[in-house]
CSV table of C-alpha atoms in Angstrom, one decimal:
chain,number,residue,atom,x,y,z
A,1,UNK,CA,0.0,0.0,0.0
A,2,UNK,CA,1.1,3.5,-0.6
A,3,UNK,CA,0.1,5.9,2.1
A,4,UNK,CA,0.4,9.6,1.8
A,5,UNK,CA,0.9,11.9,-1.2
A,6,UNK,CA,4.3,11.4,-2.6
A,7,UNK,CA,6.8,14.3,-2.7
A,8,UNK,CA,8.1,15.1,-6.1
A,9,UNK,CA,11.8,14.4,-6.6
A,10,UNK,CA,12.2,12.5,-3.3
A,11,UNK,CA,15.8,12.7,-2.1
A,12,UNK,CA,15.9,10.7,1.1
A,13,UNK,CA,14.5,7.4,2.4
A,14,UNK,CA,14.0,5.6,5.7
A,15,UNK,CA,13.6,1.8,5.6
A,16,UNK,CA,12.6,-0.8,8.1
A,17,UNK,CA,12.2,-4.5,7.7
A,18,UNK,CA,9.5,-5.9,10.0
A,19,UNK,CA,6.2,-7.7,10.2
A,20,UNK,CA,3.1,-6.7,8.2
A,21,UNK,CA,1.2,-5.2,11.2
A,22,UNK,CA,4.2,-3.2,12.3
A,23,UNK,CA,4.9,-1.9,8.7
A,24,UNK,CA,1.3,-0.8,8.4
A,25,UNK,CA,1.4,1.0,11.8
A,26,UNK,CA,4.6,2.8,10.9
A,27,UNK,CA,3.2,3.9,7.5
A,28,UNK,CA,0.0,5.1,9.2
A,29,UNK,CA,1.7,7.3,11.8
A,30,UNK,CA,3.9,8.8,9.1
A,31,UNK,CA,1.1,9.8,6.9
A,32,UNK,CA,-1.0,11.0,9.8
A,33,UNK,CA,1.8,13.2,11.3
A,34,UNK,CA,3.9,14.5,8.5
A,35,UNK,CA,3.0,17.0,5.8
A,36,UNK,CA,1.8,14.8,2.9
A,37,UNK,CA,3.4,17.2,0.4
A,38,UNK,CA,6.9,16.4,1.8
A,39,UNK,CA,6.8,12.7,2.9
A,40,UNK,CA,5.1,9.4,1.9
A,41,UNK,CA,5.2,5.9,3.3
A,42,UNK,CA,5.0,2.6,1.4
A,43,UNK,CA,4.4,-0.7,3.2
A,44,UNK,CA,4.9,-3.8,1.2
A,45,UNK,CA,5.7,-7.5,1.3
A,46,UNK,CA,9.2,-8.5,0.5
A,47,UNK,CA,11.3,-11.7,0.4
A,48,UNK,CA,12.6,-13.1,3.7
A,49,UNK,CA,15.7,-11.3,5.0
A,50,UNK,CA,17.5,-13.2,7.7
A,51,UNK,CA,19.6,-10.1,8.4
A,52,UNK,CA,16.7,-8.0,9.5
A,53,UNK,CA,16.1,-7.5,13.2
A,54,UNK,CA,13.0,-9.7,13.4
A,55,UNK,CA,13.3,-11.6,10.1
A,56,UNK,CA,10.0,-10.1,8.9
A,57,UNK,CA,8.6,-10.5,5.4
A,58,UNK,CA,7.4,-6.9,5.2
A,59,UNK,CA,9.1,-3.6,4.9
A,60,UNK,CA,8.1,0.0,5.3
A,61,UNK,CA,9.9,2.8,3.3
A,62,UNK,CA,9.4,6.5,4.0
A,63,UNK,CA,10.4,8.9,1.3
A,64,UNK,CA,11.2,12.6,1.9
A,65,UNK,CA,11.5,15.6,-0.3
A,66,UNK,CA,14.4,16.9,1.8
A,67,UNK,CA,16.8,15.5,4.5
A,68,UNK,CA,14.5,14.5,7.4
A,69,UNK,CA,15.0,15.0,11.1
A,70,UNK,CA,16.1,11.5,11.9
A,71,UNK,CA,15.6,11.8,15.6
A,72,UNK,CA,12.0,12.9,15.1
A,73,UNK,CA,11.3,10.1,12.6
A,74,UNK,CA,12.8,7.5,14.9
A,75,UNK,CA,10.5,8.8,17.7
A,76,UNK,CA,7.5,8.4,15.5
A,77,UNK,CA,8.6,4.8,14.6
A,78,UNK,CA,9.0,4.1,18.3
A,79,UNK,CA,5.5,5.2,19.1
A,80,UNK,CA,4.1,2.9,16.4
A,81,UNK,CA,6.4,-0.1,16.7
A,82,UNK,CA,8.6,0.2,19.7
A,83,UNK,CA,12.2,1.2,20.5
A,84,UNK,CA,13.8,-1.8,18.8
A,85,UNK,CA,12.1,-0.9,15.5
A,86,UNK,CA,13.2,2.7,15.8
A,87,UNK,CA,16.8,1.7,16.3
A,88,UNK,CA,16.6,-0.7,13.4
A,89,UNK,CA,15.4,1.9,10.9
A,90,UNK,CA,18.0,3.0,8.4
A,91,UNK,CA,18.3,6.3,6.6
A,92,UNK,CA,19.9,7.1,3.3
A,93,UNK,CA,19.6,9.0,0.0
A,94,UNK,CA,17.4,7.9,-2.8
A,95,UNK,CA,19.4,6.4,-5.6
A,96,UNK,CA,18.8,7.5,-9.2
A,97,UNK,CA,15.6,5.5,-9.9
A,98,UNK,CA,11.9,5.9,-9.8
A,99,UNK,CA,11.4,5.7,-6.1
A,100,UNK,CA,7.7,4.9,-6.2
A,101,UNK,CA,8.3,2.1,-8.7
A,102,UNK,CA,10.9,0.7,-6.3
A,103,UNK,CA,8.5,0.8,-3.4
A,104,UNK,CA,5.7,-0.9,-5.4
A,105,UNK,CA,7.7,-3.7,-7.0
A,106,UNK,CA,6.0,-7.0,-6.5
A,107,UNK,CA,2.7,-5.7,-5.2
A,108,UNK,CA,-0.2,-7.9,-6.0
A,109,UNK,CA,-3.4,-6.8,-7.8
A,110,UNK,CA,-6.0,-5.4,-5.4
A,111,UNK,CA,-9.7,-6.3,-5.6
A,112,UNK,CA,-12.5,-3.9,-4.6
A,113,UNK,CA,-15.8,-5.5,-5.7
A,114,UNK,CA,-15.7,-5.8,-9.5
A,115,UNK,CA,-12.7,-3.5,-9.7
A,116,UNK,CA,-9.2,-5.0,-9.9
A,117,UNK,CA,-6.4,-2.5,-9.7
A,118,UNK,CA,-3.1,-4.0,-11.1
A,119,UNK,CA,0.2,-3.2,-12.7
A,120,UNK,CA,1.3,-4.4,-16.0
A,121,UNK,CA,2.6,-7.6,-14.4
A,122,UNK,CA,-0.9,-8.3,-13.1
A,123,UNK,CA,-2.9,-8.2,-16.3
A,124,UNK,CA,-3.4,-12.0,-16.2
A,125,UNK,CA,-5.4,-11.7,-13.0
A,126,UNK,CA,-8.2,-9.8,-14.7
A,127,UNK,CA,-11.2,-12.1,-15.1
A,128,UNK,CA,-14.1,-11.9,-17.6
A,129,UNK,CA,-16.5,-9.9,-15.4
A,130,UNK,CA,-13.8,-7.7,-13.7
A,131,UNK,CA,-13.3,-4.1,-14.4
A,132,UNK,CA,-9.5,-4.0,-14.7
A,133,UNK,CA,-7.6,-0.8,-14.0
A,134,UNK,CA,-4.0,-0.8,-14.8
A,135,UNK,CA,-2.0,1.7,-12.7
A,136,UNK,CA,1.7,1.8,-12.9
A,137,UNK,CA,4.0,3.3,-10.3
A,138,UNK,CA,4.4,7.0,-10.7
A,139,UNK,CA,4.7,10.2,-8.7
A,140,UNK,CA,1.0,10.3,-7.9
A,141,UNK,CA,-1.3,8.9,-5.2
A,142,UNK,CA,-3.6,6.1,-6.0
A,143,UNK,CA,-2.4,2.6,-6.7
A,144,UNK,CA,-5.4,0.8,-5.2
A,145,UNK,CA,-3.4,-0.6,-2.3
A,146,UNK,CA,-4.4,2.2,0.1
A,147,UNK,CA,-7.5,1.6,2.2
A,148,UNK,CA,-9.0,5.0,1.1
A,149,UNK,CA,-8.8,4.1,-2.6
A,150,UNK,CA,-10.3,0.7,-2.0
A,151,UNK,CA,-13.1,2.3,0.1
A,152,UNK,CA,-13.9,4.8,-2.8
A,153,UNK,CA,-14.0,2.0,-5.3
A,154,UNK,CA,-16.4,0.0,-3.1
A,155,UNK,CA,-18.6,3.0,-2.6
A,156,UNK,CA,-18.6,3.7,-6.3
A,157,UNK,CA,-19.8,0.2,-7.0
A,158,UNK,CA,-22.5,0.7,-4.4
A,159,UNK,CA,-23.7,3.9,-6.1
A,160,UNK,CA,-23.6,2.2,-9.5
A,161,UNK,CA,-25.9,-0.6,-8.3
A,162,UNK,CA,-28.6,2.0,-7.5
A,163,UNK,CA,-28.2,4.7,-10.2
A,164,UNK,CA,-26.4,5.7,-13.3
A,165,UNK,CA,-24.9,9.1,-12.7
A,166,UNK,CA,-24.8,11.4,-15.7
A,167,UNK,CA,-22.3,14.0,-14.5
A,168,UNK,CA,-19.3,12.8,-12.5
A,169,UNK,CA,-16.5,14.8,-10.9
A,170,UNK,CA,-13.2,13.5,-9.4
A,171,UNK,CA,-11.4,16.1,-7.2
A,172,UNK,CA,-7.8,15.4,-6.3
A,173,UNK,CA,-7.6,12.8,-9.0
A,174,UNK,CA,-4.0,11.7,-8.2
A,175,UNK,CA,-3.2,8.7,-10.4
A,176,UNK,CA,-6.7,9.0,-12.0
A,177,UNK,CA,-7.7,5.6,-10.6
A,178,UNK,CA,-11.2,6.7,-9.5
A,179,UNK,CA,-11.9,8.7,-12.6
A,180,UNK,CA,-10.8,5.7,-14.7
A,181,UNK,CA,-12.9,3.3,-12.7
A,182,UNK,CA,-16.0,5.5,-13.1
A,183,UNK,CA,-15.3,5.9,-16.8
A,184,UNK,CA,-15.1,2.2,-17.3
A,185,UNK,CA,-18.2,1.5,-15.3
A,186,UNK,CA,-20.5,4.2,-16.7
A,187,UNK,CA,-18.9,4.8,-20.2
A,188,UNK,CA,-19.3,8.6,-19.9
A,189,UNK,CA,-17.1,11.6,-19.6
A,190,UNK,CA,-15.5,12.1,-16.1
A,191,UNK,CA,-14.4,15.6,-15.1
A,192,UNK,CA,-11.2,15.4,-13.1
A,193,UNK,CA,-8.8,17.9,-11.5
A,194,UNK,CA,-5.8,18.0,-9.3
A,195,UNK,CA,-3.7,20.8,-7.7
A,196,UNK,CA,-0.4,19.0,-8.6
A,197,UNK,CA,0.7,19.1,-12.3
A,198,UNK,CA,2.6,15.8,-11.8
A,199,UNK,CA,-0.7,14.2,-10.8
A,200,UNK,CA,-2.5,15.7,-13.8
A,201,UNK,CA,0.1,14.3,-16.2
A,202,UNK,CA,0.1,10.9,-14.5
A,203,UNK,CA,-3.7,10.6,-14.5
A,204,UNK,CA,-3.8,11.5,-18.2
A,205,UNK,CA,-1.2,8.8,-19.0
A,206,UNK,CA,-3.1,6.3,-16.9
A,207,UNK,CA,-6.3,7.1,-18.7
A,208,UNK,CA,-4.6,6.5,-22.0
A,209,UNK,CA,-3.1,3.2,-20.8
A,210,UNK,CA,-6.6,2.1,-19.8
A,211,UNK,CA,-8.2,3.2,-23.1
A,212,UNK,CA,-10.2,5.8,-21.2
A,213,UNK,CA,-8.6,8.9,-22.5
A,214,UNK,CA,-11.7,9.9,-24.5
A,215,UNK,CA,-13.6,10.0,-21.1
A,216,UNK,CA,-11.0,11.3,-18.7
A,217,UNK,CA,-9.1,14.5,-19.4
A,218,UNK,CA,-7.6,15.8,-16.1
A,219,UNK,CA,-7.0,19.5,-15.6
A,220,UNK,CA,-4.9,21.5,-13.2
A,221,UNK,CA,-7.3,23.0,-10.7
A,222,UNK,CA,-7.6,24.1,-7.1
A,223,UNK,CA,-10.8,22.4,-6.0
A,224,UNK,CA,-13.6,23.2,-8.6
A,225,UNK,CA,-12.0,26.4,-9.7
A,226,UNK,CA,-11.5,25.6,-13.4
A,227,UNK,CA,-13.9,26.6,-16.2
A,228,UNK,CA,-14.2,23.0,-17.5
A,229,UNK,CA,-15.0,21.6,-14.1
A,230,UNK,CA,-17.6,24.3,-13.4
A,231,UNK,CA,-19.1,23.9,-16.9
A,232,UNK,CA,-19.5,20.1,-16.3
A,233,UNK,CA,-21.9,20.6,-13.4
A,234,UNK,CA,-24.2,20.2,-11.8
A,235,UNK,CA,-22.8,16.8,-10.8
A,236,UNK,CA,-24.8,13.9,-9.4
A,237,UNK,CA,-21.7,12.1,-8.3
A,238,UNK,CA,-18.5,13.6,-6.8
A,239,UNK,CA,-15.4,11.6,-5.7
A,240,UNK,CA,-12.8,13.2,-3.5
A,241,UNK,CA,-10.1,11.1,-1.9
A,242,UNK,CA,-7.9,13.7,-0.4
A,243,UNK,CA,-7.3,14.5,3.3
A,244,UNK,CA,-9.5,15.8,6.1
A,245,UNK,CA,-8.6,19.5,6.0
A,246,UNK,CA,-9.0,20.1,2.3
A,247,UNK,CA,-12.2,18.0,2.3
A,248,UNK,CA,-13.7,20.3,4.9
A,249,UNK,CA,-12.5,23.4,3.0
A,250,UNK,CA,-14.0,22.0,-0.3
A,251,UNK,CA,-17.5,21.4,1.2
A,252,UNK,CA,-19.0,24.8,0.0
A,253,UNK,CA,-17.5,24.4,-3.5
A,254,UNK,CA,-18.8,20.9,-3.8
A,255,UNK,CA,-22.2,22.0,-2.6
A,256,UNK,CA,-22.3,24.7,-5.4
A,257,UNK,CA,-21.6,22.2,-8.2
A,258,UNK,CA,-23.8,19.3,-7.1
A,259,UNK,CA,-27.3,18.5,-8.1
A,260,UNK,CA,-30.1,17.7,-5.6
A,261,UNK,CA,-29.8,14.1,-4.4
A,262,UNK,CA,-26.2,14.0,-5.6
A,263,UNK,CA,-23.9,11.3,-4.1
A,264,UNK,CA,-20.6,12.5,-2.7
A,265,UNK,CA,-17.9,10.0,-1.9
A,266,UNK,CA,-15.2,11.3,0.5
A,267,UNK,CA,-12.1,9.5,1.7
A,268,UNK,CA,-8.5,10.0,3.0
A,269,UNK,CA,-9.8,10.1,6.6
A,270,UNK,CA,-8.9,8.4,9.8
A,271,UNK,CA,-11.5,7.9,12.6
A,272,UNK,CA,-10.8,11.2,14.4
A,273,UNK,CA,-11.4,13.2,11.2
A,274,UNK,CA,-14.9,11.8,10.5
A,275,UNK,CA,-17.0,14.0,12.7
A,276,UNK,CA,-15.5,17.2,11.5
A,277,UNK,CA,-15.8,16.3,7.8
A,278,UNK,CA,-19.4,15.1,8.3
A,279,UNK,CA,-20.3,18.3,10.1
A,280,UNK,CA,-18.8,20.4,7.3
A,281,UNK,CA,-21.0,18.7,4.7
A,282,UNK,CA,-24.1,18.7,6.9
A,283,UNK,CA,-23.8,22.4,7.1
A,284,UNK,CA,-24.1,22.4,3.3
A,285,UNK,CA,-27.3,20.4,3.3
A,286,UNK,CA,-25.8,17.0,3.0
A,287,UNK,CA,-26.4,13.9,5.1
A,288,UNK,CA,-24.3,10.8,5.9
A,289,UNK,CA,-25.6,7.8,3.9
A,290,UNK,CA,-22.9,5.2,4.5
A,291,UNK,CA,-19.5,4.7,6.1
A,292,UNK,CA,-16.9,2.1,5.2
A,293,UNK,CA,-13.6,1.4,7.1
A,294,UNK,CA,-10.7,-0.4,5.5
A,295,UNK,CA,-7.2,-0.7,7.0
A,296,UNK,CA,-7.9,2.2,9.4
A,297,UNK,CA,-9.1,4.5,6.7
A,298,UNK,CA,-12.7,5.8,6.5
A,299,UNK,CA,-14.7,6.4,3.3
A,300,UNK,CA,-18.0,8.3,3.6
A,301,UNK,CA,-20.9,8.4,1.2
A,302,UNK,CA,-22.8,11.7,1.7
A,303,UNK,CA,-26.0,12.6,-0.1
A,304,UNK,CA,-27.2,16.1,-0.8
A,305,UNK,CA,-30.7,16.6,0.6
A,306,UNK,CA,-31.0,13.0,1.6
A,307,UNK,CA,-30.3,10.5,4.4
A,308,UNK,CA,-29.3,6.9,5.0
A,309,UNK,CA,-30.1,4.5,2.2
Protein backbone atom coordinates (compact mmCIF):
# COMPACT_ATOMS: atom_id res chain seq x y z
CA UNK A 1 0.00 0.00 0.00
CA UNK A 2 1.12 3.53 -0.64
CA UNK A 3 0.15 5.89 2.14
CA UNK A 4 0.38 9.64 1.77
CA UNK A 5 0.88 11.95 -1.17
CA UNK A 6 4.35 11.35 -2.62
CA UNK A 7 6.75 14.30 -2.70
CA UNK A 8 8.06 15.14 -6.14
CA UNK A 9 11.78 14.44 -6.59
CA UNK A 10 12.21 12.51 -3.34
CA UNK A 11 15.79 12.73 -2.10
CA UNK A 12 15.92 10.69 1.13
CA UNK A 13 14.46 7.44 2.38
CA UNK A 14 14.00 5.61 5.67
CA UNK A 15 13.64 1.82 5.56
CA UNK A 16 12.60 -0.78 8.12
CA UNK A 17 12.16 -4.54 7.67
CA UNK A 18 9.51 -5.92 10.01
CA UNK A 19 6.19 -7.74 10.15
CA UNK A 20 3.08 -6.71 8.24
CA UNK A 21 1.16 -5.20 11.18
CA UNK A 22 4.18 -3.20 12.29
CA UNK A 23 4.87 -1.95 8.75
CA UNK A 24 1.29 -0.76 8.43
CA UNK A 25 1.39 1.01 11.81
CA UNK A 26 4.57 2.85 10.92
CA UNK A 27 3.17 3.87 7.52
CA UNK A 28 -0.03 5.07 9.20
CA UNK A 29 1.70 7.26 11.78
CA UNK A 30 3.93 8.82 9.13
CA UNK A 31 1.06 9.83 6.87
CA UNK A 32 -1.01 11.03 9.83
CA UNK A 33 1.78 13.15 11.29
CA UNK A 34 3.93 14.54 8.49
CA UNK A 35 2.99 17.00 5.76
CA UNK A 36 1.78 14.82 2.85
CA UNK A 37 3.44 17.19 0.39
CA UNK A 38 6.88 16.37 1.82
CA UNK A 39 6.76 12.72 2.88
CA UNK A 40 5.11 9.44 1.93
CA UNK A 41 5.19 5.89 3.29
CA UNK A 42 4.98 2.61 1.42
CA UNK A 43 4.40 -0.69 3.25
CA UNK A 44 4.85 -3.83 1.16
CA UNK A 45 5.67 -7.52 1.26
CA UNK A 46 9.24 -8.55 0.54
CA UNK A 47 11.32 -11.69 0.37
CA UNK A 48 12.57 -13.06 3.72
CA UNK A 49 15.68 -11.30 4.98
CA UNK A 50 17.48 -13.17 7.74
CA UNK A 51 19.65 -10.13 8.42
CA UNK A 52 16.67 -8.00 9.48
CA UNK A 53 16.15 -7.49 13.19
CA UNK A 54 13.04 -9.67 13.39
CA UNK A 55 13.27 -11.59 10.10
CA UNK A 56 9.98 -10.08 8.94
CA UNK A 57 8.62 -10.51 5.44
CA UNK A 58 7.36 -6.93 5.15
CA UNK A 59 9.07 -3.58 4.92
CA UNK A 60 8.10 0.04 5.25
CA UNK A 61 9.85 2.78 3.32
CA UNK A 62 9.36 6.47 4.01
CA UNK A 63 10.38 8.92 1.28
CA UNK A 64 11.20 12.56 1.91
CA UNK A 65 11.52 15.57 -0.35
CA UNK A 66 14.43 16.87 1.80
CA UNK A 67 16.75 15.53 4.47
CA UNK A 68 14.52 14.49 7.41
CA UNK A 69 15.00 15.04 11.12
CA UNK A 70 16.13 11.50 11.91
CA UNK A 71 15.55 11.80 15.65
CA UNK A 72 11.97 12.93 15.07
CA UNK A 73 11.28 10.14 12.59
CA UNK A 74 12.75 7.51 14.91
CA UNK A 75 10.54 8.84 17.69
CA UNK A 76 7.47 8.37 15.48
CA UNK A 77 8.58 4.83 14.62
CA UNK A 78 9.03 4.10 18.33
CA UNK A 79 5.49 5.23 19.06
CA UNK A 80 4.10 2.95 16.35
CA UNK A 81 6.39 -0.05 16.66
CA UNK A 82 8.64 0.22 19.70
CA UNK A 83 12.20 1.25 20.48
CA UNK A 84 13.80 -1.79 18.81
CA UNK A 85 12.14 -0.93 15.50
CA UNK A 86 13.19 2.71 15.85
CA UNK A 87 16.81 1.67 16.33
CA UNK A 88 16.65 -0.74 13.37
CA UNK A 89 15.37 1.87 10.91
CA UNK A 90 17.98 2.95 8.39
CA UNK A 91 18.26 6.29 6.59
CA UNK A 92 19.87 7.12 3.27
CA UNK A 93 19.65 9.03 0.05
CA UNK A 94 17.41 7.91 -2.81
CA UNK A 95 19.37 6.40 -5.65
CA UNK A 96 18.80 7.51 -9.24
CA UNK A 97 15.63 5.51 -9.85
CA UNK A 98 11.89 5.86 -9.84
CA UNK A 99 11.41 5.71 -6.08
CA UNK A 100 7.68 4.94 -6.24
CA UNK A 101 8.28 2.10 -8.68
CA UNK A 102 10.90 0.69 -6.34
CA UNK A 103 8.49 0.79 -3.41
CA UNK A 104 5.71 -0.92 -5.38
CA UNK A 105 7.70 -3.73 -7.00
CA UNK A 106 5.97 -7.04 -6.53
CA UNK A 107 2.69 -5.66 -5.19
CA UNK A 108 -0.20 -7.92 -6.00
CA UNK A 109 -3.40 -6.83 -7.77
CA UNK A 110 -6.00 -5.41 -5.40
CA UNK A 111 -9.69 -6.25 -5.65
CA UNK A 112 -12.49 -3.91 -4.62
CA UNK A 113 -15.76 -5.50 -5.71
CA UNK A 114 -15.71 -5.81 -9.50
CA UNK A 115 -12.72 -3.51 -9.73
CA UNK A 116 -9.25 -5.03 -9.94
CA UNK A 117 -6.38 -2.54 -9.72
CA UNK A 118 -3.13 -3.99 -11.06
CA UNK A 119 0.18 -3.18 -12.66
CA UNK A 120 1.33 -4.42 -16.04
CA UNK A 121 2.60 -7.60 -14.37
CA UNK A 122 -0.91 -8.34 -13.06
CA UNK A 123 -2.87 -8.24 -16.31
CA UNK A 124 -3.37 -11.99 -16.21
CA UNK A 125 -5.36 -11.70 -12.97
CA UNK A 126 -8.21 -9.79 -14.65
CA UNK A 127 -11.22 -12.09 -15.12
CA UNK A 128 -14.08 -11.88 -17.60
CA UNK A 129 -16.45 -9.88 -15.38
CA UNK A 130 -13.80 -7.73 -13.74
CA UNK A 131 -13.27 -4.06 -14.41
CA UNK A 132 -9.50 -4.00 -14.68
CA UNK A 133 -7.63 -0.76 -13.96
CA UNK A 134 -3.95 -0.77 -14.80
CA UNK A 135 -2.01 1.71 -12.70
CA UNK A 136 1.75 1.79 -12.91
CA UNK A 137 4.00 3.26 -10.25
CA UNK A 138 4.41 7.00 -10.73
CA UNK A 139 4.69 10.20 -8.73
CA UNK A 140 0.99 10.35 -7.93
CA UNK A 141 -1.25 8.92 -5.24
CA UNK A 142 -3.65 6.10 -5.98
CA UNK A 143 -2.41 2.58 -6.69
CA UNK A 144 -5.43 0.80 -5.23
CA UNK A 145 -3.44 -0.61 -2.32
CA UNK A 146 -4.41 2.17 0.06
CA UNK A 147 -7.52 1.64 2.20
CA UNK A 148 -8.98 4.97 1.14
CA UNK A 149 -8.76 4.08 -2.57
CA UNK A 150 -10.34 0.69 -1.96
CA UNK A 151 -13.10 2.32 0.06
CA UNK A 152 -13.87 4.76 -2.75
CA UNK A 153 -14.01 1.97 -5.31
CA UNK A 154 -16.40 -0.04 -3.14
CA UNK A 155 -18.62 3.00 -2.56
CA UNK A 156 -18.56 3.73 -6.29
CA UNK A 157 -19.80 0.23 -7.00
CA UNK A 158 -22.53 0.67 -4.39
CA UNK A 159 -23.73 3.87 -6.06
CA UNK A 160 -23.60 2.17 -9.46
CA UNK A 161 -25.95 -0.60 -8.29
CA UNK A 162 -28.61 2.01 -7.48
CA UNK A 163 -28.24 4.67 -10.18
CA UNK A 164 -26.42 5.73 -13.35
CA UNK A 165 -24.87 9.13 -12.65
CA UNK A 166 -24.84 11.42 -15.69
CA UNK A 167 -22.29 14.01 -14.54
CA UNK A 168 -19.30 12.84 -12.48
CA UNK A 169 -16.48 14.84 -10.90
CA UNK A 170 -13.23 13.49 -9.41
CA UNK A 171 -11.44 16.06 -7.23
CA UNK A 172 -7.81 15.43 -6.31
CA UNK A 173 -7.61 12.75 -8.97
CA UNK A 174 -4.02 11.70 -8.18
CA UNK A 175 -3.20 8.72 -10.39
CA UNK A 176 -6.66 8.97 -11.96
CA UNK A 177 -7.68 5.57 -10.60
CA UNK A 178 -11.16 6.67 -9.47
CA UNK A 179 -11.90 8.66 -12.61
CA UNK A 180 -10.81 5.70 -14.74
CA UNK A 181 -12.94 3.33 -12.66
CA UNK A 182 -16.00 5.55 -13.12
CA UNK A 183 -15.32 5.95 -16.84
CA UNK A 184 -15.06 2.19 -17.35
CA UNK A 185 -18.18 1.51 -15.32
CA UNK A 186 -20.45 4.20 -16.74
CA UNK A 187 -18.90 4.78 -20.20
CA UNK A 188 -19.26 8.55 -19.94
CA UNK A 189 -17.11 11.64 -19.56
CA UNK A 190 -15.52 12.12 -16.14
CA UNK A 191 -14.37 15.59 -15.15
CA UNK A 192 -11.18 15.38 -13.07
CA UNK A 193 -8.81 17.85 -11.52
CA UNK A 194 -5.78 18.01 -9.27
CA UNK A 195 -3.70 20.80 -7.75
CA UNK A 196 -0.44 18.99 -8.62
CA UNK A 197 0.74 19.11 -12.26
CA UNK A 198 2.58 15.80 -11.79
CA UNK A 199 -0.71 14.15 -10.85
CA UNK A 200 -2.51 15.70 -13.82
CA UNK A 201 0.14 14.33 -16.19
CA UNK A 202 0.13 10.92 -14.52
CA UNK A 203 -3.66 10.65 -14.53
CA UNK A 204 -3.79 11.50 -18.24
CA UNK A 205 -1.16 8.85 -18.98
CA UNK A 206 -3.05 6.26 -16.94
CA UNK A 207 -6.31 7.11 -18.70
CA UNK A 208 -4.59 6.51 -22.03
CA UNK A 209 -3.13 3.23 -20.77
CA UNK A 210 -6.61 2.10 -19.77
CA UNK A 211 -8.21 3.21 -23.07
CA UNK A 212 -10.21 5.80 -21.17
CA UNK A 213 -8.57 8.93 -22.53
CA UNK A 214 -11.72 9.85 -24.45
CA UNK A 215 -13.62 9.95 -21.13
CA UNK A 216 -10.97 11.30 -18.71
CA UNK A 217 -9.07 14.53 -19.43
CA UNK A 218 -7.65 15.80 -16.12
CA UNK A 219 -7.02 19.51 -15.61
CA UNK A 220 -4.85 21.49 -13.21
CA UNK A 221 -7.26 23.03 -10.72
CA UNK A 222 -7.59 24.07 -7.11
CA UNK A 223 -10.82 22.44 -6.04
CA UNK A 224 -13.57 23.16 -8.56
CA UNK A 225 -11.95 26.42 -9.73
CA UNK A 226 -11.50 25.59 -13.39
CA UNK A 227 -13.85 26.57 -16.25
CA UNK A 228 -14.16 22.99 -17.51
CA UNK A 229 -15.00 21.63 -14.07
CA UNK A 230 -17.58 24.35 -13.45
CA UNK A 231 -19.09 23.86 -16.90
CA UNK A 232 -19.47 20.12 -16.33
CA UNK A 233 -21.90 20.55 -13.43
CA UNK A 234 -24.25 20.20 -11.80
CA UNK A 235 -22.80 16.82 -10.79
CA UNK A 236 -24.81 13.94 -9.42
CA UNK A 237 -21.67 12.07 -8.31
CA UNK A 238 -18.51 13.58 -6.81
CA UNK A 239 -15.44 11.63 -5.71
CA UNK A 240 -12.80 13.22 -3.48
CA UNK A 241 -10.08 11.07 -1.94
CA UNK A 242 -7.87 13.73 -0.40
CA UNK A 243 -7.30 14.55 3.30
CA UNK A 244 -9.52 15.84 6.08
CA UNK A 245 -8.61 19.53 6.02
CA UNK A 246 -8.99 20.07 2.26
CA UNK A 247 -12.20 18.02 2.31
CA UNK A 248 -13.66 20.34 4.94
CA UNK A 249 -12.54 23.39 2.96
CA UNK A 250 -14.05 22.00 -0.25
CA UNK A 251 -17.53 21.43 1.22
CA UNK A 252 -19.00 24.79 0.03
CA UNK A 253 -17.47 24.39 -3.45
CA UNK A 254 -18.82 20.87 -3.79
CA UNK A 255 -22.25 22.01 -2.64
CA UNK A 256 -22.31 24.69 -5.35
CA UNK A 257 -21.57 22.24 -8.19
CA UNK A 258 -23.78 19.31 -7.14
CA UNK A 259 -27.35 18.52 -8.11
CA UNK A 260 -30.13 17.68 -5.64
CA UNK A 261 -29.80 14.08 -4.41
CA UNK A 262 -26.18 13.98 -5.56
CA UNK A 263 -23.90 11.33 -4.08
CA UNK A 264 -20.56 12.52 -2.70
CA UNK A 265 -17.85 9.95 -1.90
CA UNK A 266 -15.21 11.30 0.49
CA UNK A 267 -12.07 9.54 1.74
CA UNK A 268 -8.53 10.02 2.99
CA UNK A 269 -9.84 10.11 6.57
CA UNK A 270 -8.91 8.42 9.80
CA UNK A 271 -11.46 7.94 12.56
CA UNK A 272 -10.75 11.19 14.40
CA UNK A 273 -11.40 13.17 11.19
CA UNK A 274 -14.87 11.82 10.51
CA UNK A 275 -17.05 14.00 12.74
CA UNK A 276 -15.45 17.23 11.50
CA UNK A 277 -15.82 16.30 7.83
CA UNK A 278 -19.39 15.06 8.26
CA UNK A 279 -20.26 18.30 10.08
CA UNK A 280 -18.78 20.43 7.30
CA UNK A 281 -20.97 18.72 4.70
CA UNK A 282 -24.07 18.66 6.88
CA UNK A 283 -23.81 22.44 7.06
CA UNK A 284 -24.07 22.42 3.26
CA UNK A 285 -27.32 20.44 3.33
CA UNK A 286 -25.82 16.97 2.96
CA UNK A 287 -26.42 13.90 5.10
CA UNK A 288 -24.32 10.83 5.85
CA UNK A 289 -25.59 7.83 3.93
CA UNK A 290 -22.90 5.19 4.47
CA UNK A 291 -19.53 4.71 6.14
CA UNK A 292 -16.88 2.13 5.24
CA UNK A 293 -13.62 1.45 7.11
CA UNK A 294 -10.67 -0.37 5.49
CA UNK A 295 -7.19 -0.69 7.02
CA UNK A 296 -7.87 2.18 9.41
CA UNK A 297 -9.09 4.53 6.66
CA UNK A 298 -12.66 5.77 6.46
CA UNK A 299 -14.72 6.40 3.34
CA UNK A 300 -17.98 8.33 3.59
CA UNK A 301 -20.95 8.42 1.25
CA UNK A 302 -22.78 11.71 1.68
CA UNK A 303 -26.00 12.62 -0.11
CA UNK A 304 -27.19 16.10 -0.84
CA UNK A 305 -30.65 16.62 0.58
CA UNK A 306 -30.98 12.99 1.62
CA UNK A 307 -30.29 10.53 4.36
CA UNK A 308 -29.30 6.93 5.01
CA UNK A 309 -30.13 4.51 2.19
